[in-house]
PDB file of C-alpha atoms in Angstrom:
ATOM      1  CA  SER A  60     -75.132 -84.202 -67.026  1.00 48.00           C
ATOM      2  CA  GLN A  61     -78.987 -84.375 -67.145  1.00 54.00           C
ATOM      3  CA  GLN A  62     -80.768 -87.232 -67.882  1.00 61.00           C
ATOM      4  CA  GLY A  63     -84.290 -86.107 -68.023  1.00 66.00           C
ATOM      5  CA  GLU A  64     -86.638 -83.144 -69.114  1.00 73.00           C
ATOM      6  CA  GLU A  65     -89.609 -82.211 -67.408  1.00 78.00           C
ATOM      7  CA  ASP A  66     -92.884 -80.726 -69.070  1.00 79.00           C
ATOM      8  CA  PRO A  67     -94.158 -78.634 -68.060  1.00 84.00           C
ATOM      9  CA  GLN A  68     -91.090 -76.433 -66.855  1.00 89.00           C
ATOM     10  CA  ALA A  69     -93.931 -74.186 -64.898  1.00 92.00           C
ATOM     11  CA  LEU A  70     -97.325 -75.031 -63.978  1.00 94.00           C
ATOM     12  CA  SER A  71     -99.927 -73.036 -62.234  1.00 95.00           C
ATOM     13  CA  ILE A  72    -103.189 -74.416 -60.821  1.00 96.00           C
ATOM     14  CA  GLN A  73    -106.138 -73.559 -58.376  1.00 97.00           C
ATOM     15  CA  GLU A  74    -106.545 -75.638 -55.142  1.00 97.00           C
ATOM     16  CA  GLY A  75    -108.206 -78.522 -55.503  1.00 97.00           C
ATOM     17  CA  GLU A  76    -107.430 -78.887 -59.221  1.00 97.00           C
ATOM     18  CA  ASN A  77    -105.387 -81.848 -60.502  1.00 97.00           C
ATOM     19  CA  ALA A  78    -101.797 -81.404 -61.670  1.00 96.00           C
ATOM     20  CA  THR A  79     -99.821 -83.525 -63.970  1.00 96.00           C
ATOM     21  CA  MET A  80     -96.059 -83.231 -64.737  1.00 95.00           C
ATOM     22  CA  ASN A  81     -94.257 -85.379 -67.254  1.00 95.00           C
ATOM     23  CA  CYS A  82     -90.634 -86.664 -67.548  1.00 93.00           C
ATOM     24  CA  SER A  83     -88.545 -87.772 -70.208  1.00 94.00           C
ATOM     25  CA  TYR A  84     -85.240 -89.904 -70.207  1.00 93.00           C
ATOM     26  CA  LYS A  85     -82.589 -90.787 -72.568  1.00 90.00           C
ATOM     27  CA  THR A  86     -81.241 -94.230 -71.423  1.00 88.00           C
ATOM     28  CA  SER A  87     -82.470 -97.696 -70.351  1.00 89.00           C
ATOM     29  CA  ILE A  88     -83.294 -97.466 -66.334  1.00 89.00           C
ATOM     30  CA  ASN A  89     -83.592 -99.534 -62.956  1.00 87.00           C
ATOM     31  CA  ASN A  90     -85.964 -97.308 -61.590  1.00 89.00           C
ATOM     32  CA  LEU A  91     -87.328 -93.878 -61.743  1.00 92.00           C
ATOM     33  CA  GLN A  92     -87.994 -91.510 -58.698  1.00 92.00           C
ATOM     34  CA  TRP A  93     -90.011 -88.283 -58.077  1.00 95.00           C
ATOM     35  CA  TYR A  94     -88.825 -85.771 -55.531  1.00 94.00           C
ATOM     36  CA  ARG A  95     -90.170 -82.568 -54.420  1.00 96.00           C
ATOM     37  CA  GLN A  96     -88.250 -79.276 -53.553  1.00 94.00           C
ATOM     38  CA  ASN A  97     -88.970 -76.283 -51.498  1.00 88.00           C
ATOM     39  CA  SER A  98     -87.054 -73.869 -49.500  1.00 77.00           C
ATOM     40  CA  GLY A  99     -88.514 -75.120 -46.303  1.00 68.00           C
ATOM     41  CA  ARG A 100     -87.843 -78.881 -46.589  1.00 71.00           C
ATOM     42  CA  GLY A 101     -85.013 -79.319 -49.357  1.00 83.00           C
ATOM     43  CA  LEU A 102     -85.639 -82.429 -51.605  1.00 91.00           C
ATOM     44  CA  VAL A 103     -88.072 -85.126 -50.362  1.00 92.00           C
ATOM     45  CA  HIS A 104     -88.495 -88.552 -51.899  1.00 91.00           C
ATOM     46  CA  LEU A 105     -92.200 -88.952 -52.890  1.00 94.00           C
ATOM     47  CA  ILE A 106     -92.189 -92.115 -54.967  1.00 93.00           C
ATOM     48  CA  LEU A 107     -90.286 -94.621 -56.772  1.00 91.00           C
ATOM     49  CA  ILE A 108     -91.090 -97.008 -59.865  1.00 93.00           C
ATOM     50  CA  ARG A 109     -89.301 -99.731 -60.936  1.00 91.00           C
ATOM     51  CA  SER A 110     -88.505-100.501 -64.420  1.00 91.00           C
ATOM     52  CA  ASN A 111     -90.774-103.492 -64.761  1.00 93.00           C
ATOM     53  CA  GLU A 112     -93.708-101.710 -63.184  1.00 95.00           C
ATOM     54  CA  ARG A 113     -96.251 -99.529 -65.147  1.00 97.00           C
ATOM     55  CA  GLU A 114     -98.201 -97.500 -62.435  1.00 97.00           C
ATOM     56  CA  LYS A 115     -97.826 -96.792 -58.825  1.00 97.00           C
ATOM     57  CA  HIS A 116     -99.991 -94.982 -56.068  1.00 96.00           C
ATOM     58  CA  SER A 117     -99.086 -93.081 -52.712  1.00 95.00           C
ATOM     59  CA  GLY A 118    -101.795 -91.055 -51.389  1.00 96.00           C
ATOM     60  CA  ARG A 119    -102.813 -88.258 -53.704  1.00 97.00           C
ATOM     61  CA  LEU A 120     -99.668 -89.219 -56.073  1.00 97.00           C
ATOM     62  CA  ARG A 121    -100.059 -91.383 -59.124  1.00 98.00           C
ATOM     63  CA  VAL A 122     -97.019 -92.113 -60.925  1.00 98.00           C
ATOM     64  CA  THR A 123     -97.115 -93.973 -64.530  1.00 98.00           C
ATOM     65  CA  LEU A 124     -93.701 -95.414 -66.369  1.00 97.00           C
ATOM     66  CA  ASP A 125     -93.741 -95.928 -70.110  1.00 97.00           C
ATOM     67  CA  THR A 126     -90.455 -97.661 -70.802  1.00 95.00           C
ATOM     68  CA  SER A 127     -90.801 -97.729 -74.652  1.00 96.00           C
ATOM     69  CA  LYS A 128     -91.268 -94.148 -74.617  1.00 95.00           C
ATOM     70  CA  LYS A 129     -88.862 -93.489 -72.180  1.00 95.00           C
ATOM     71  CA  SER A 130     -91.381 -91.125 -70.178  1.00 95.00           C
ATOM     72  CA  SER A 131     -93.311 -91.261 -66.700  1.00 96.00           C
ATOM     73  CA  SER A 132     -95.760 -88.784 -65.298  1.00 96.00           C
ATOM     74  CA  LEU A 133     -96.622 -87.564 -61.844  1.00 97.00           C
ATOM     75  CA  LEU A 134    -100.167 -87.058 -60.884  1.00 98.00           C
ATOM     76  CA  ILE A 135    -101.092 -85.088 -57.889  1.00 98.00           C
ATOM     77  CA  THR A 136    -104.535 -85.068 -57.030  1.00 98.00           C
ATOM     78  CA  ALA A 137    -106.984 -82.489 -54.971  1.00 97.00           C
ATOM     79  CA  SER A 138    -104.021 -80.291 -54.928  1.00 97.00           C
ATOM     80  CA  ARG A 139    -103.278 -78.145 -52.021  1.00 97.00           C
ATOM     81  CA  ALA A 140    -101.487 -74.651 -51.753  1.00 95.00           C
ATOM     82  CA  ALA A 141     -98.838 -76.778 -49.503  1.00 94.00           C
ATOM     83  CA  ASP A 142     -97.754 -78.796 -52.619  1.00 96.00           C
ATOM     84  CA  THR A 143     -96.426 -75.494 -54.162  1.00 96.00           C
ATOM     85  CA  ALA A 144     -92.698 -76.642 -54.930  1.00 96.00           C
ATOM     86  CA  SER A 145     -90.333 -77.664 -57.501  1.00 95.00           C
ATOM     87  CA  TYR A 146     -90.715 -81.420 -58.644  1.00 96.00           C
ATOM     88  CA  PHE A 147     -87.895 -83.393 -60.503  1.00 94.00           C
ATOM     89  CA  CYS A 148     -87.547 -86.968 -61.988  1.00 94.00           C
ATOM     90  CA  ALA A 149     -84.504 -88.478 -61.494  1.00 92.00           C
ATOM     91  CA  THR A 150     -83.599 -91.742 -62.970  1.00 91.00           C
ATOM     92  CA  VAL A 151     -81.077 -94.711 -61.778  1.00 86.00           C
ATOM     93  CA  GLN A 152     -79.649 -96.100 -65.005  1.00 82.00           C
ATOM     94  CA  ALA A 153     -79.658 -99.933 -65.876  1.00 77.00           C
ATOM     95  CA  GLY A 154     -76.510-101.553 -65.371  1.00 72.00           C
ATOM     96  CA  ASN A 155     -75.087 -98.474 -63.249  1.00 57.00           C
ATOM     97  CA  ASN A 156     -77.239 -98.673 -60.252  1.00 59.00           C
ATOM     98  CA  ARG A 157     -75.795 -96.027 -57.979  1.00 70.00           C
ATOM     99  CA  LYS A 158     -76.009 -92.601 -58.703  1.00 80.00           C
ATOM    100  CA  LEU A 159     -79.231 -90.434 -59.565  1.00 86.00           C
ATOM    101  CA  ILE A 160     -79.504 -88.746 -62.995  1.00 88.00           C
ATOM    102  CA  TRP A 161     -81.806 -85.676 -62.493  1.00 90.00           C
ATOM    103  CA  GLY A 162     -84.289 -83.653 -64.893  1.00 88.00           C
ATOM    104  CA  LEU A 163     -84.466 -79.964 -64.876  1.00 88.00           C
ATOM    105  CA  GLY A 164     -87.711 -79.826 -62.799  1.00 91.00           C
ATOM    106  CA  THR A 165     -91.415 -78.238 -62.782  1.00 93.00           C
ATOM    107  CA  SER A 166     -92.107 -75.555 -60.817  1.00 94.00           C
ATOM    108  CA  LEU A 167     -95.517 -75.986 -59.620  1.00 96.00           C
ATOM    109  CA  ALA A 168     -97.776 -73.444 -57.924  1.00 96.00           C
ATOM    110  CA  VAL A 169    -101.181 -74.085 -56.351  1.00 97.00           C
ATOM    111  CA  ASN A 170    -102.891 -70.922 -55.737  1.00 95.00           C
ATOM    112  CA  PRO A 171    -105.431 -70.647 -52.791  1.00 91.00           C
TER     113      PRO A 171
ATOM    114  CA  GLY B 481     -84.404 -89.681 -35.633  1.00 56.00           C
ATOM    115  CA  ALA B 482     -82.003 -87.401 -37.033  1.00 82.00           C
ATOM    116  CA  GLY B 483     -81.766 -86.894 -40.904  1.00 92.00           C
ATOM    117  CA  VAL B 484     -79.012 -85.587 -42.919  1.00 96.00           C
ATOM    118  CA  SER B 485     -77.279 -82.756 -41.669  1.00 96.00           C
ATOM    119  CA  GLN B 486     -74.731 -80.418 -43.460  1.00 97.00           C
ATOM    120  CA  THR B 487     -72.399 -77.847 -42.335  1.00 97.00           C
ATOM    121  CA  PRO B 488     -71.900 -75.117 -43.012  1.00 97.00           C
ATOM    122  CA  SER B 489     -75.488 -74.096 -44.272  1.00 96.00           C
ATOM    123  CA  ASN B 490     -73.930 -71.164 -46.117  1.00 97.00           C
ATOM    124  CA  LYS B 491     -70.187 -70.558 -47.011  1.00 97.00           C
ATOM    125  CA  VAL B 492     -68.841 -67.438 -48.856  1.00 98.00           C
ATOM    126  CA  THR B 493     -65.172 -67.527 -49.983  1.00 97.00           C
ATOM    127  CA  GLU B 494     -63.009 -65.884 -52.270  1.00 97.00           C
ATOM    128  CA  LYS B 495     -61.825 -67.165 -55.618  1.00 97.00           C
ATOM    129  CA  GLY B 496     -58.820 -69.224 -54.990  1.00 97.00           C
ATOM    130  CA  LYS B 497     -59.429 -69.846 -51.424  1.00 98.00           C
ATOM    131  CA  TYR B 498     -60.098 -73.838 -50.230  1.00 98.00           C
ATOM    132  CA  VAL B 499     -63.128 -75.087 -48.682  1.00 98.00           C
ATOM    133  CA  GLU B 500     -64.407 -78.110 -46.935  1.00 98.00           C
ATOM    134  CA  LEU B 501     -68.228 -78.990 -46.881  1.00 98.00           C
ATOM    135  CA  ARG B 502     -69.209 -81.609 -44.533  1.00 98.00           C
ATOM    136  CA  CYS B 503     -72.010 -84.386 -44.323  1.00 98.00           C
ATOM    137  CA  ASP B 504     -73.398 -86.285 -41.526  1.00 98.00           C
ATOM    138  CA  PRO B 505     -75.445 -89.281 -42.984  1.00 96.00           C
ATOM    139  CA  ILE B 506     -78.367 -90.889 -41.386  1.00 94.00           C
ATOM    140  CA  SER B 507     -76.956 -93.570 -38.934  1.00 93.00           C
ATOM    141  CA  GLY B 508     -76.615 -96.957 -40.285  1.00 89.00           C
ATOM    142  CA  HIS B 509     -76.537 -95.526 -43.928  1.00 90.00           C
ATOM    143  CA  THR B 510     -73.892 -97.350 -45.951  1.00 88.00           C
ATOM    144  CA  ALA B 511     -74.311 -95.124 -49.155  1.00 90.00           C
ATOM    145  CA  LEU B 512     -73.573 -91.614 -49.408  1.00 94.00           C
ATOM    146  CA  TYR B 513     -74.034 -89.369 -52.249  1.00 94.00           C
ATOM    147  CA  TRP B 514     -72.684 -85.450 -53.212  1.00 96.00           C
ATOM    148  CA  TYR B 515     -74.615 -83.503 -55.686  1.00 96.00           C
ATOM    149  CA  ARG B 516     -74.498 -79.845 -56.985  1.00 96.00           C
ATOM    150  CA  GLN B 517     -77.481 -77.886 -57.700  1.00 94.00           C
ATOM    151  CA  SER B 518     -76.877 -74.487 -59.478  1.00 92.00           C
ATOM    152  CA  LEU B 519     -79.928 -72.041 -59.723  1.00 87.00           C
ATOM    153  CA  GLY B 520     -82.933 -73.216 -61.790  1.00 85.00           C
ATOM    154  CA  GLN B 521     -81.431 -76.377 -62.721  1.00 88.00           C
ATOM    155  CA  GLY B 522     -81.811 -80.251 -61.134  1.00 90.00           C
ATOM    156  CA  PRO B 523     -79.096 -81.704 -59.014  1.00 93.00           C
ATOM    157  CA  GLU B 524     -75.990 -82.975 -60.716  1.00 93.00           C
ATOM    158  CA  PHE B 525     -74.151 -85.869 -59.451  1.00 93.00           C
ATOM    159  CA  LEU B 526     -70.981 -85.664 -58.154  1.00 95.00           C
ATOM    160  CA  ILE B 527     -69.362 -88.497 -56.263  1.00 95.00           C
ATOM    161  CA  TYR B 528     -70.955 -91.705 -54.511  1.00 90.00           C
ATOM    162  CA  PHE B 529     -69.568 -93.440 -51.606  1.00 92.00           C
ATOM    163  CA  GLN B 530     -70.412 -97.038 -50.556  1.00 87.00           C
ATOM    164  CA  GLY B 531     -68.580 -97.792 -47.036  1.00 88.00           C
ATOM    165  CA  THR B 532     -65.489 -95.744 -47.108  1.00 92.00           C
ATOM    166  CA  GLY B 533     -64.733 -96.052 -50.645  1.00 90.00           C
ATOM    167  CA  ALA B 534     -65.481 -93.654 -53.552  1.00 90.00           C
ATOM    168  CA  ALA B 535     -67.477 -96.179 -55.510  1.00 85.00           C
ATOM    169  CA  ASP B 536     -68.319 -93.682 -58.764  1.00 88.00           C
ATOM    170  CA  ASP B 537     -66.372 -90.389 -58.931  1.00 92.00           C
ATOM    171  CA  SER B 538     -67.342 -89.681 -62.240  1.00 91.00           C
ATOM    172  CA  GLY B 539     -69.291 -86.660 -61.661  1.00 93.00           C
ATOM    173  CA  LEU B 540     -66.541 -84.668 -59.978  1.00 96.00           C
ATOM    174  CA  PRO B 541     -65.866 -81.749 -62.676  1.00 94.00           C
ATOM    175  CA  ASN B 542     -61.914 -81.802 -62.392  1.00 94.00           C
ATOM    176  CA  ASP B 543     -59.335 -82.386 -59.902  1.00 95.00           C
ATOM    177  CA  ARG B 544     -59.940 -79.378 -57.714  1.00 97.00           C
ATOM    178  CA  PHE B 545     -62.886 -81.438 -56.122  1.00 98.00           C
ATOM    179  CA  PHE B 546     -61.568 -84.156 -53.919  1.00 97.00           C
ATOM    180  CA  ALA B 547     -64.125 -86.094 -51.093  1.00 97.00           C
ATOM    181  CA  VAL B 548     -63.528 -88.493 -48.319  1.00 97.00           C
ATOM    182  CA  ARG B 549     -65.442 -90.694 -46.346  1.00 96.00           C
ATOM    183  CA  PRO B 550     -62.507 -92.160 -43.834  1.00 95.00           C
ATOM    184  CA  GLU B 551     -64.804 -93.820 -41.353  1.00 94.00           C
ATOM    185  CA  GLY B 552     -67.806 -94.921 -43.393  1.00 91.00           C
ATOM    186  CA  SER B 553     -69.851 -92.134 -41.881  1.00 94.00           C
ATOM    187  CA  VAL B 554     -69.204 -88.463 -42.163  1.00 97.00           C
ATOM    188  CA  SER B 555     -67.941 -87.312 -45.501  1.00 98.00           C
ATOM    189  CA  THR B 556     -66.468 -84.139 -46.564  1.00 98.00           C
ATOM    190  CA  LEU B 557     -65.955 -82.544 -49.943  1.00 98.00           C
ATOM    191  CA  LYS B 558     -63.073 -80.813 -50.542  1.00 98.00           C
ATOM    192  CA  ILE B 559     -62.729 -77.866 -53.330  1.00 98.00           C
ATOM    193  CA  GLN B 560     -59.213 -76.291 -54.031  1.00 97.00           C
ATOM    194  CA  ARG B 561     -58.535 -73.122 -55.824  1.00 97.00           C
ATOM    195  CA  THR B 562     -62.336 -72.213 -56.005  1.00 98.00           C
ATOM    196  CA  GLU B 563     -63.724 -70.660 -58.919  1.00 97.00           C
ATOM    197  CA  ARG B 564     -66.887 -68.472 -59.318  1.00 96.00           C
ATOM    198  CA  GLY B 565     -68.258 -71.294 -61.129  1.00 96.00           C
ATOM    199  CA  ASP B 566     -68.496 -73.564 -58.430  1.00 97.00           C
ATOM    200  CA  SER B 567     -71.378 -71.510 -56.944  1.00 97.00           C
ATOM    201  CA  ALA B 568     -73.806 -73.519 -55.871  1.00 96.00           C
ATOM    202  CA  VAL B 569     -75.712 -75.652 -53.295  1.00 96.00           C
ATOM    203  CA  TYR B 570     -73.855 -78.807 -52.577  1.00 97.00           C
ATOM    204  CA  LEU B 571     -76.353 -81.538 -51.555  1.00 97.00           C
ATOM    205  CA  CYS B 572     -75.546 -84.393 -49.589  1.00 97.00           C
ATOM    206  CA  ALA B 573     -77.896 -87.977 -49.390  1.00 94.00           C
ATOM    207  CA  SER B 574     -77.491 -91.094 -47.757  1.00 93.00           C
ATOM    208  CA  SER B 575     -79.351 -94.409 -48.356  1.00 89.00           C
ATOM    209  CA  LEU B 576     -79.372 -97.747 -47.114  1.00 83.00           C
ATOM    210  CA  ALA B 577     -77.734 -99.335 -49.865  1.00 69.00           C
ATOM    211  CA  ILE B 578     -77.046 -98.983 -53.306  1.00 52.00           C
ATOM    212  CA  ALA B 579     -79.737 -98.520 -55.800  1.00 49.00           C
ATOM    213  CA  GLY B 580     -81.141-101.575 -57.439  1.00 51.00           C
ATOM    214  CA  GLY B 581     -81.511-103.383 -53.736  1.00 54.00           C
ATOM    215  CA  PRO B 582     -84.820-104.433 -52.127  1.00 50.00           C
ATOM    216  CA  ALA B 583     -87.742-102.395 -52.529  1.00 44.00           C
ATOM    217  CA  GLY B 584     -87.403 -99.428 -50.188  1.00 43.00           C
ATOM    218  CA  TYR B 585     -83.694 -98.956 -50.110  1.00 52.00           C
ATOM    219  CA  ASN B 586     -83.260 -97.060 -53.145  1.00 70.00           C
ATOM    220  CA  GLU B 587     -84.872 -93.932 -51.394  1.00 81.00           C
ATOM    221  CA  GLN B 588     -81.913 -91.204 -50.773  1.00 88.00           C
ATOM    222  CA  PHE B 589     -82.414 -88.988 -47.869  1.00 91.00           C
ATOM    223  CA  PHE B 590     -81.150 -85.409 -48.677  1.00 93.00           C
ATOM    224  CA  GLY B 591     -79.772 -82.981 -46.284  1.00 95.00           C
ATOM    225  CA  PRO B 592     -80.702 -79.169 -46.651  1.00 94.00           C
ATOM    226  CA  GLY B 593     -77.346 -78.495 -48.537  1.00 95.00           C
ATOM    227  CA  THR B 594     -74.694 -75.987 -48.367  1.00 97.00           C
ATOM    228  CA  ARG B 595     -74.701 -73.033 -50.380  1.00 96.00           C
ATOM    229  CA  LEU B 596     -71.296 -71.915 -51.709  1.00 97.00           C
ATOM    230  CA  THR B 597     -70.775 -68.667 -52.925  1.00 98.00           C
ATOM    231  CA  VAL B 598     -67.408 -67.826 -54.830  1.00 97.00           C
ATOM    232  CA  LEU B 599     -66.890 -64.124 -54.795  1.00 96.00           C
TER     233      LEU B 599
END
């Protein structure tokens, strides 16, 4: 079963612009993770944010988490053509701290 | 070091046949996960191993699906009497420990997947 929904489903921007993707989920979580998937490298972990954290940064990535709204956002700043990929959020549910429950993903195209 | 590897990369089979998909996790990773991903969808959890035992197999769709990890390292996902609806990319991931552990232990490292096509 899918836990989350990403918004938008597809996003097309120019190189250098920022890209923002949102994720909503349904149940209480232990943590939320963002992954990137492209045909060349498969699924790659980007960043993890725990339920007691509100914001995290990693390089050009900024993730926020609002547990009251059950939502998260991923911001990619100064995008590059190499950022073209599908981005998924995945949650580890509170009390069931094993499997990842995934959203449907956002397809990002960064045009040179 | 070596990442998660999966074999075969592609498998084409006929409806009703039996298939085995293999996953080699990162050395030292105690947790191993199987997911299935259909076109245009996010991955869907199938089963999770902690060591040799299946800690959570709630995602296996039915009793045609079975997975083992006899020595706590390599895992095999077995599908009996395959159906066309089983066609998908089967992903394996491993991690150092169960989710919820110390920071940095939750990241799952994914293999490239096995694309299964049932004709």
